[in-house]
């Protein structure tokens, strides 16, 4: 059911969100810095032109507008996250209760036909044996511990027997209201009567939930059976199980059960939400579920109320689940967040965000890229002015140029600060979304296990209770194979309890005496040799039961299942057959396929196409799953389930990131908690996050350069990123940086050419340098990539142009940039080429003498020289660590000339830059920062920056 709400706009929540408010203040500080830079750029015409004043003003406005959207998006997502959490808790609260009460509707129908109950009520008052019926009621209550009391009323509405005497005394008439209720039950032929009211015979001032049914003997009504449900201990246990996995709010959520008018029936915190309190929700007319704000006891709450989802046609009483969260703690910053590599990778992928939020990080990147181009182009222009400053005053020109260059440097630094501020706010946004998805997956796994344990709790009860059926003991004692009376009773039971595929009665030799499933009549008379049969026949009391392993059975055609069994005892024993000699046993064959699939289907409601919910066993084998076949196939791969179960809250499966929820369940009441049994099943939930992508290029941050480079040897390098490789080209060859463009042209082009690209008022041949580089460290190494991608990366010289074409695209990409270069041809002419790169790097003034040549022998290589450049210490390095060195590779002018002239030769062949650099560095000395040191070849494979 969709969430409806009447909640305030996102900006009205900010006062409750300290983390969002902090991010907003940081963004405001950055905006102030942009205002100062705008003022400085207007001080001179040169500064304004060099700093692209129009671009600067536009970036300032774009950042300001986007920061507002980001804050609203972060606030809205935080509210959505809380509402989803409360919705899940409220829905679990009511749905689990409804499933529990569904079992009670079956119990009352069966127990009202019990021979002992019917015989007791049909006898006269003088003939009744209270000690026998009391024993019978105790035995029932000891199996079905959800009942607080059991009442038997005769046809005159007098209390004939009770498990505990609390309200009305035995033999006494009941109150007039209760008489009317009992008369109504006797007149009804409904399968059950559900009653929630104050009843005098129960002896409580608060309303009680009970289930009633008339008792008949040969068509004559002889009384009424009432089962009183123990809601007083059921609801606290249910609340505790829902709050037990609360990792984010530390138990601040208040859970409650309310009626259709908002009256509180049960509460997890009676101090904040007392019983009987009337909660008034502000929802649209006719809406029974939704989110709303609640002012309660001078405290404001975010609240969600949910109506029940019916189970097999049963909707339960007209009750609701309610979850409240105080606003003063609702948006406290989360603790214990994930810090895995996958989480960091996820923080840069907008694909798993909602459509409303997805454009925010993309626009942030676009604004940042535009600003980088402006600074880059401004520095190019200044360098050209420095190379040939003519017609200017010798005194004024250097100062003007230095001021413009310093201003551009500050703009670049401020742009990086802005990017960090946006990155921090976006990380919070990604964190909110990620936590919501991870919590949802865990919640679904917890719910599935809770439903499973409650379901199997009933199976353990049923087999033990039905073992006390007199007809079964009579059949076994007489040795009547295929007994018609026993078969009829088994079929009647199976008709009421549809969770069973079959019920089987067998004697002390393991011989099948009767079955409920008509299709299995051929098995009557056969001898059972299953191991659980022998264990069943060795049971020493009526309180014990056995369970088979989860395995195939001759009594079940749908695969593996559990079979629950209890011993049938001699009814002539002094103890009434409770501890007498074993005559055989009754086995109930659980319809595992239908029941497990039903649980998974209900718990997977609302999941996406690539999500998965599955039950697994203790050996990490898949038992039953809900999800698409392709995800199921991935999960069935060797070691995949173990990786999901032990690999943390996120996992990489076949190139896709999934959030993981794993639950073993804690049992229900005494089942699995105190009876020594463990079925060994767990639930695994996978919530698809996004497809993995190559890591974004990390632009290095060089240390402060020595500005006293010999002008005669000075060369300005315009640098850029290609995956993890840092490349550069003499800035005198660069025309400008431009946004990426789409290549035009009919038919496939020979790599590295993609076609012609219209760029501004020019048309240039477009080259994608990715098509040349092989074994790019920017791609994920060691991940579960597809076999085709693996061959494309690792095929060595066999990497074909066709395979490399699949790695590039003609369409423009918003995260990539173009560099327009002017290449001198051998005939004296020039030609412009557009190089598609991953990111722009800094402009560097370097000493041309420090470049060291590299090459592939006769082959014209993509790079022709390298130089070590000191860079700032990367994040996460130890305190006091020395600056590291990154290798800057110079793009080969000869290679560009071959491309521009159309004489490709071997220029189109894939080139392994890793191999080239390692070969160059092996046993060589590299001059880094003016000192001589030996670089390890392995270090060159690490991402720079």
mmCIF file with all atom_site columns, C-alpha atoms in Angstrom, residues 70-200:
data_model
loop_
_atom_site.group_PDB
_atom_site.id
_atom_site.type_symbol
_atom_site.label_atom_id
_atom_site.label_alt_id
_atom_site.label_comp_id
_atom_site.label_asym_id
_atom_site.label_entity_id
_atom_site.label_seq_id
_atom_site.pdbx_PDB_ins_code
_atom_site.Cartn_x
_atom_site.Cartn_y
_atom_site.Cartn_z
_atom_site.occupancy
_atom_site.B_iso_or_equiv
_atom_site.pdbx_formal_charge
_atom_site.auth_seq_id
_atom_site.auth_comp_id
_atom_site.auth_asym_id
_atom_site.auth_atom_id
_atom_site.pdbx_PDB_model_num
ATOM 1   C CA . UNK A 1 70  ? 20.707  19.902  -2.289 1.00 0.00 ? 70  UNK A CA 1
ATOM 2   C CA . UNK A 1 71  ? 19.621  20.990  1.177  1.00 0.00 ? 71  UNK A CA 1
ATOM 3   C CA . UNK A 1 72  ? 15.958  20.464  0.318  1.00 0.00 ? 72  UNK A CA 1
ATOM 4   C CA . UNK A 1 73  ? 16.800  17.095  -1.209 1.00 0.00 ? 73  UNK A CA 1
ATOM 5   C CA . UNK A 1 74  ? 18.804  16.070  1.843  1.00 0.00 ? 74  UNK A CA 1
ATOM 6   C CA . UNK A 1 75  ? 16.000  17.154  4.179  1.00 0.00 ? 75  UNK A CA 1
ATOM 7   C CA . UNK A 1 76  ? 13.337  15.441  2.062  1.00 0.00 ? 76  UNK A CA 1
ATOM 8   C CA . UNK A 1 77  ? 15.340  12.228  1.882  1.00 0.00 ? 77  UNK A CA 1
ATOM 9   C CA . UNK A 1 78  ? 15.948  12.248  5.638  1.00 0.00 ? 78  UNK A CA 1
ATOM 10  C CA . UNK A 1 79  ? 12.201  12.609  6.224  1.00 0.00 ? 79  UNK A CA 1
ATOM 11  C CA . UNK A 1 80  ? 11.474  9.926   3.632  1.00 0.00 ? 80  UNK A CA 1
ATOM 12  C CA . UNK A 1 81  ? 14.019  7.679   5.351  1.00 0.00 ? 81  UNK A CA 1
ATOM 13  C CA . UNK A 1 82  ? 12.338  8.112   8.743  1.00 0.00 ? 82  UNK A CA 1
ATOM 14  C CA . UNK A 1 83  ? 8.855   7.636   7.296  1.00 0.00 ? 83  UNK A CA 1
ATOM 15  C CA . UNK A 1 84  ? 9.958   4.433   5.569  1.00 0.00 ? 84  UNK A CA 1
ATOM 16  C CA . UNK A 1 85  ? 11.456  3.148   8.799  1.00 0.00 ? 85  UNK A CA 1
ATOM 17  C CA . UNK A 1 86  ? 8.325   3.920   10.801 1.00 0.00 ? 86  UNK A CA 1
ATOM 18  C CA . UNK A 1 87  ? 6.141   2.506   8.053  1.00 0.00 ? 87  UNK A CA 1
ATOM 19  C CA . UNK A 1 88  ? 8.056   -0.775  8.141  1.00 0.00 ? 88  UNK A CA 1
ATOM 20  C CA . UNK A 1 89  ? 7.784   -1.057  11.925 1.00 0.00 ? 89  UNK A CA 1
ATOM 21  C CA . UNK A 1 90  ? 4.085   -0.204  12.034 1.00 0.00 ? 90  UNK A CA 1
ATOM 22  C CA . UNK A 1 91  ? 3.321   -2.620  9.186  1.00 0.00 ? 91  UNK A CA 1
ATOM 23  C CA . UNK A 1 92  ? 5.261   -5.466  10.801 1.00 0.00 ? 92  UNK A CA 1
ATOM 24  C CA . UNK A 1 93  ? 3.507   -4.794  14.102 1.00 0.00 ? 93  UNK A CA 1
ATOM 25  C CA . UNK A 1 94  ? 0.007   -5.294  12.679 1.00 0.00 ? 94  UNK A CA 1
ATOM 26  C CA . UNK A 1 95  ? 0.826   -7.910  10.015 1.00 0.00 ? 95  UNK A CA 1
ATOM 27  C CA . UNK A 1 96  ? 2.614   -10.288 12.384 1.00 0.00 ? 96  UNK A CA 1
ATOM 28  C CA . UNK A 1 97  ? -0.252  -10.001 14.844 1.00 0.00 ? 97  UNK A CA 1
ATOM 29  C CA . UNK A 1 98  ? -2.811  -10.749 12.106 1.00 0.00 ? 98  UNK A CA 1
ATOM 30  C CA . UNK A 1 99  ? -0.915  -13.875 11.067 1.00 0.00 ? 99  UNK A CA 1
ATOM 31  C CA . UNK A 1 100 ? -0.867  -14.975 14.690 1.00 0.00 ? 100 UNK A CA 1
ATOM 32  C CA . UNK A 1 101 ? -4.603  -14.410 15.077 1.00 0.00 ? 101 UNK A CA 1
ATOM 33  C CA . UNK A 1 102 ? -5.280  -16.288 11.838 1.00 0.00 ? 102 UNK A CA 1
ATOM 34  C CA . UNK A 1 103 ? -3.954  -19.416 13.547 1.00 0.00 ? 103 UNK A CA 1
ATOM 35  C CA . UNK A 1 104 ? -6.344  -18.771 16.451 1.00 0.00 ? 104 UNK A CA 1
ATOM 36  C CA . UNK A 1 105 ? -9.321  -18.828 14.085 1.00 0.00 ? 105 UNK A CA 1
ATOM 37  C CA . UNK A 1 106 ? -8.307  -22.355 13.049 1.00 0.00 ? 106 UNK A CA 1
ATOM 38  C CA . UNK A 1 107 ? -7.629  -23.473 16.633 1.00 0.00 ? 107 UNK A CA 1
ATOM 39  C CA . UNK A 1 108 ? -11.063 -22.579 17.935 1.00 0.00 ? 108 UNK A CA 1
ATOM 40  C CA . UNK A 1 109 ? -12.782 -24.427 15.097 1.00 0.00 ? 109 UNK A CA 1
ATOM 41  C CA . UNK A 1 110 ? -10.811 -27.613 15.749 1.00 0.00 ? 110 UNK A CA 1
ATOM 42  C CA . UNK A 1 111 ? -10.774 -27.567 19.548 1.00 0.00 ? 111 UNK A CA 1
ATOM 43  C CA . UNK A 1 112 ? -14.550 -27.049 19.697 1.00 0.00 ? 112 UNK A CA 1
ATOM 44  C CA . UNK A 1 113 ? -14.905 -30.507 18.070 1.00 0.00 ? 113 UNK A CA 1
ATOM 45  C CA . UNK A 1 114 ? -12.629 -32.157 20.642 1.00 0.00 ? 114 UNK A CA 1
ATOM 46  C CA . UNK A 1 115 ? -14.222 -35.360 21.948 1.00 0.00 ? 115 UNK A CA 1
ATOM 47  C CA . UNK A 1 116 ? -13.246 -34.619 25.544 1.00 0.00 ? 116 UNK A CA 1
ATOM 48  C CA . UNK A 1 117 ? -14.808 -31.164 25.443 1.00 0.00 ? 117 UNK A CA 1
ATOM 49  C CA . UNK A 1 118 ? -17.985 -32.431 23.748 1.00 0.00 ? 118 UNK A CA 1
ATOM 50  C CA . UNK A 1 119 ? -18.391 -35.356 26.151 1.00 0.00 ? 119 UNK A CA 1
ATOM 51  C CA . UNK A 1 120 ? -17.890 -33.113 29.170 1.00 0.00 ? 120 UNK A CA 1
ATOM 52  C CA . UNK A 1 121 ? -20.474 -30.507 28.133 1.00 0.00 ? 121 UNK A CA 1
ATOM 53  C CA . UNK A 1 122 ? -23.021 -33.072 26.921 1.00 0.00 ? 122 UNK A CA 1
ATOM 54  C CA . UNK A 1 123 ? -22.999 -34.887 30.290 1.00 0.00 ? 123 UNK A CA 1
ATOM 55  C CA . UNK A 1 124 ? -25.185 -33.828 33.147 1.00 0.00 ? 124 UNK A CA 1
ATOM 56  C CA . UNK A 1 125 ? -23.726 -31.727 35.924 1.00 0.00 ? 125 UNK A CA 1
ATOM 57  C CA . UNK A 1 126 ? -23.586 -34.774 38.198 1.00 0.00 ? 126 UNK A CA 1
ATOM 58  C CA . UNK A 1 127 ? -21.814 -36.931 35.560 1.00 0.00 ? 127 UNK A CA 1
ATOM 59  C CA . UNK A 1 128 ? -19.113 -34.429 34.680 1.00 0.00 ? 128 UNK A CA 1
ATOM 60  C CA . UNK A 1 129 ? -15.566 -35.245 35.811 1.00 0.00 ? 129 UNK A CA 1
ATOM 61  C CA . UNK A 1 130 ? -13.856 -31.876 36.416 1.00 0.00 ? 130 UNK A CA 1
ATOM 62  C CA . UNK A 1 131 ? -10.417 -33.449 37.008 1.00 0.00 ? 131 UNK A CA 1
ATOM 63  C CA . UNK A 1 132 ? -10.381 -35.027 33.530 1.00 0.00 ? 132 UNK A CA 1
ATOM 64  C CA . UNK A 1 133 ? -11.433 -31.894 31.656 1.00 0.00 ? 133 UNK A CA 1
ATOM 65  C CA . UNK A 1 134 ? -9.024  -29.799 33.725 1.00 0.00 ? 134 UNK A CA 1
ATOM 66  C CA . UNK A 1 135 ? -6.195  -32.113 32.641 1.00 0.00 ? 135 UNK A CA 1
ATOM 67  C CA . UNK A 1 136 ? -7.382  -31.802 29.052 1.00 0.00 ? 136 UNK A CA 1
ATOM 68  C CA . UNK A 1 137 ? -7.365  -27.993 29.187 1.00 0.00 ? 137 UNK A CA 1
ATOM 69  C CA . UNK A 1 138 ? -3.934  -27.914 30.800 1.00 0.00 ? 138 UNK A CA 1
ATOM 70  C CA . UNK A 1 139 ? -2.549  -30.154 28.095 1.00 0.00 ? 139 UNK A CA 1
ATOM 71  C CA . UNK A 1 140 ? -3.932  -27.856 25.421 1.00 0.00 ? 140 UNK A CA 1
ATOM 72  C CA . UNK A 1 141 ? -2.607  -24.713 27.081 1.00 0.00 ? 141 UNK A CA 1
ATOM 73  C CA . UNK A 1 142 ? 0.816   -26.321 27.564 1.00 0.00 ? 142 UNK A CA 1
ATOM 74  C CA . UNK A 1 143 ? 1.064   -26.794 23.788 1.00 0.00 ? 143 UNK A CA 1
ATOM 75  C CA . UNK A 1 144 ? -0.564  -23.533 22.668 1.00 0.00 ? 144 UNK A CA 1
ATOM 76  C CA . UNK A 1 145 ? 1.051   -21.099 25.081 1.00 0.00 ? 145 UNK A CA 1
ATOM 77  C CA . UNK A 1 146 ? -0.582  -18.096 23.423 1.00 0.00 ? 146 UNK A CA 1
ATOM 78  C CA . UNK A 1 147 ? -3.758  -18.681 25.428 1.00 0.00 ? 147 UNK A CA 1
ATOM 79  C CA . UNK A 1 148 ? -4.104  -17.213 28.902 1.00 0.00 ? 148 UNK A CA 1
ATOM 80  C CA . UNK A 1 149 ? -7.299  -19.041 29.777 1.00 0.00 ? 149 UNK A CA 1
ATOM 81  C CA . UNK A 1 150 ? -9.839  -21.506 28.381 1.00 0.00 ? 150 UNK A CA 1
ATOM 82  C CA . UNK A 1 151 ? -13.545 -21.437 29.301 1.00 0.00 ? 151 UNK A CA 1
ATOM 83  C CA . UNK A 1 152 ? -16.296 -24.009 28.809 1.00 0.00 ? 152 UNK A CA 1
ATOM 84  C CA . UNK A 1 153 ? -19.904 -22.845 29.146 1.00 0.00 ? 153 UNK A CA 1
ATOM 85  C CA . UNK A 1 154 ? -22.879 -25.184 29.102 1.00 0.00 ? 154 UNK A CA 1
ATOM 86  C CA . UNK A 1 155 ? -26.085 -24.597 27.168 1.00 0.00 ? 155 UNK A CA 1
ATOM 87  C CA . UNK A 1 156 ? -27.488 -22.565 30.100 1.00 0.00 ? 156 UNK A CA 1
ATOM 88  C CA . UNK A 1 157 ? -24.531 -20.114 29.880 1.00 0.00 ? 157 UNK A CA 1
ATOM 89  C CA . UNK A 1 158 ? -23.078 -21.320 33.184 1.00 0.00 ? 158 UNK A CA 1
ATOM 90  C CA . UNK A 1 159 ? -19.304 -21.663 33.512 1.00 0.00 ? 159 UNK A CA 1
ATOM 91  C CA . UNK A 1 160 ? -18.727 -25.424 33.497 1.00 0.00 ? 160 UNK A CA 1
ATOM 92  C CA . UNK A 1 161 ? -14.922 -25.480 33.461 1.00 0.00 ? 161 UNK A CA 1
ATOM 93  C CA . UNK A 1 162 ? -11.942 -23.129 33.140 1.00 0.00 ? 162 UNK A CA 1
ATOM 94  C CA . UNK A 1 163 ? -8.211  -23.425 32.960 1.00 0.00 ? 163 UNK A CA 1
ATOM 95  C CA . UNK A 1 164 ? -7.971  -20.769 35.703 1.00 0.00 ? 164 UNK A CA 1
ATOM 96  C CA . UNK A 1 165 ? -10.815 -19.410 37.808 1.00 0.00 ? 165 UNK A CA 1
ATOM 97  C CA . UNK A 1 166 ? -10.463 -15.640 37.606 1.00 0.00 ? 166 UNK A CA 1
ATOM 98  C CA . UNK A 1 167 ? -13.831 -13.945 37.102 1.00 0.00 ? 167 UNK A CA 1
ATOM 99  C CA . UNK A 1 168 ? -16.997 -16.019 37.375 1.00 0.00 ? 168 UNK A CA 1
ATOM 100 C CA . UNK A 1 169 ? -16.975 -19.018 39.716 1.00 0.00 ? 169 UNK A CA 1
ATOM 101 C CA . UNK A 1 170 ? -17.717 -22.490 38.333 1.00 0.00 ? 170 UNK A CA 1
ATOM 102 C CA . UNK A 1 171 ? -21.420 -23.244 38.131 1.00 0.00 ? 171 UNK A CA 1
ATOM 103 C CA . UNK A 1 172 ? -22.376 -19.579 38.499 1.00 0.00 ? 172 UNK A CA 1
ATOM 104 C CA . UNK A 1 173 ? -24.365 -17.649 35.873 1.00 0.00 ? 173 UNK A CA 1
ATOM 105 C CA . UNK A 1 174 ? -22.505 -14.929 33.987 1.00 0.00 ? 174 UNK A CA 1
ATOM 106 C CA . UNK A 1 175 ? -23.395 -11.276 33.536 1.00 0.00 ? 175 UNK A CA 1
ATOM 107 C CA . UNK A 1 176 ? -26.216 -10.266 31.223 1.00 0.00 ? 176 UNK A CA 1
ATOM 108 C CA . UNK A 1 177 ? -23.845 -8.861  28.574 1.00 0.00 ? 177 UNK A CA 1
ATOM 109 C CA . UNK A 1 178 ? -21.869 -12.078 28.628 1.00 0.00 ? 178 UNK A CA 1
ATOM 110 C CA . UNK A 1 179 ? -25.050 -14.158 28.332 1.00 0.00 ? 179 UNK A CA 1
ATOM 111 C CA . UNK A 1 180 ? -26.015 -12.206 25.214 1.00 0.00 ? 180 UNK A CA 1
ATOM 112 C CA . UNK A 1 181 ? -22.548 -12.851 23.790 1.00 0.00 ? 181 UNK A CA 1
ATOM 113 C CA . UNK A 1 182 ? -22.716 -16.600 24.506 1.00 0.00 ? 182 UNK A CA 1
ATOM 114 C CA . UNK A 1 183 ? -26.217 -16.871 23.036 1.00 0.00 ? 183 UNK A CA 1
ATOM 115 C CA . UNK A 1 184 ? -24.970 -15.148 19.905 1.00 0.00 ? 184 UNK A CA 1
ATOM 116 C CA . UNK A 1 185 ? -22.131 -17.672 19.573 1.00 0.00 ? 185 UNK A CA 1
ATOM 117 C CA . UNK A 1 186 ? -24.497 -20.614 20.056 1.00 0.00 ? 186 UNK A CA 1
ATOM 118 C CA . UNK A 1 187 ? -26.766 -19.302 17.322 1.00 0.00 ? 187 UNK A CA 1
ATOM 119 C CA . UNK A 1 188 ? -23.914 -18.695 14.866 1.00 0.00 ? 188 UNK A CA 1
ATOM 120 C CA . UNK A 1 189 ? -22.688 -21.230 12.345 1.00 0.00 ? 189 UNK A CA 1
ATOM 121 C CA . UNK A 1 190 ? -19.600 -19.067 11.539 1.00 0.00 ? 190 UNK A CA 1
ATOM 122 C CA . UNK A 1 191 ? -16.230 -20.863 11.734 1.00 0.00 ? 191 UNK A CA 1
ATOM 123 C CA . UNK A 1 192 ? -15.250 -18.581 14.637 1.00 0.00 ? 192 UNK A CA 1
ATOM 124 C CA . UNK A 1 193 ? -16.399 -15.578 16.661 1.00 0.00 ? 193 UNK A CA 1
ATOM 125 C CA . UNK A 1 194 ? -13.763 -12.952 17.363 1.00 0.00 ? 194 UNK A CA 1
ATOM 126 C CA . UNK A 1 195 ? -14.491 -10.812 20.421 1.00 0.00 ? 195 UNK A CA 1
ATOM 127 C CA . UNK A 1 196 ? -12.670 -7.855  21.939 1.00 0.00 ? 196 UNK A CA 1
ATOM 128 C CA . UNK A 1 197 ? -14.549 -6.548  24.957 1.00 0.00 ? 197 UNK A CA 1
ATOM 129 C CA . UNK A 1 198 ? -14.631 -6.436  28.740 1.00 0.00 ? 198 UNK A CA 1
ATOM 130 C CA . UNK A 1 199 ? -16.014 -9.810  29.827 1.00 0.00 ? 199 UNK A CA 1
ATOM 131 C CA . UNK A 1 200 ? -17.013 -10.499 33.394 1.00 0.00 ? 200 UNK A CA 1
#
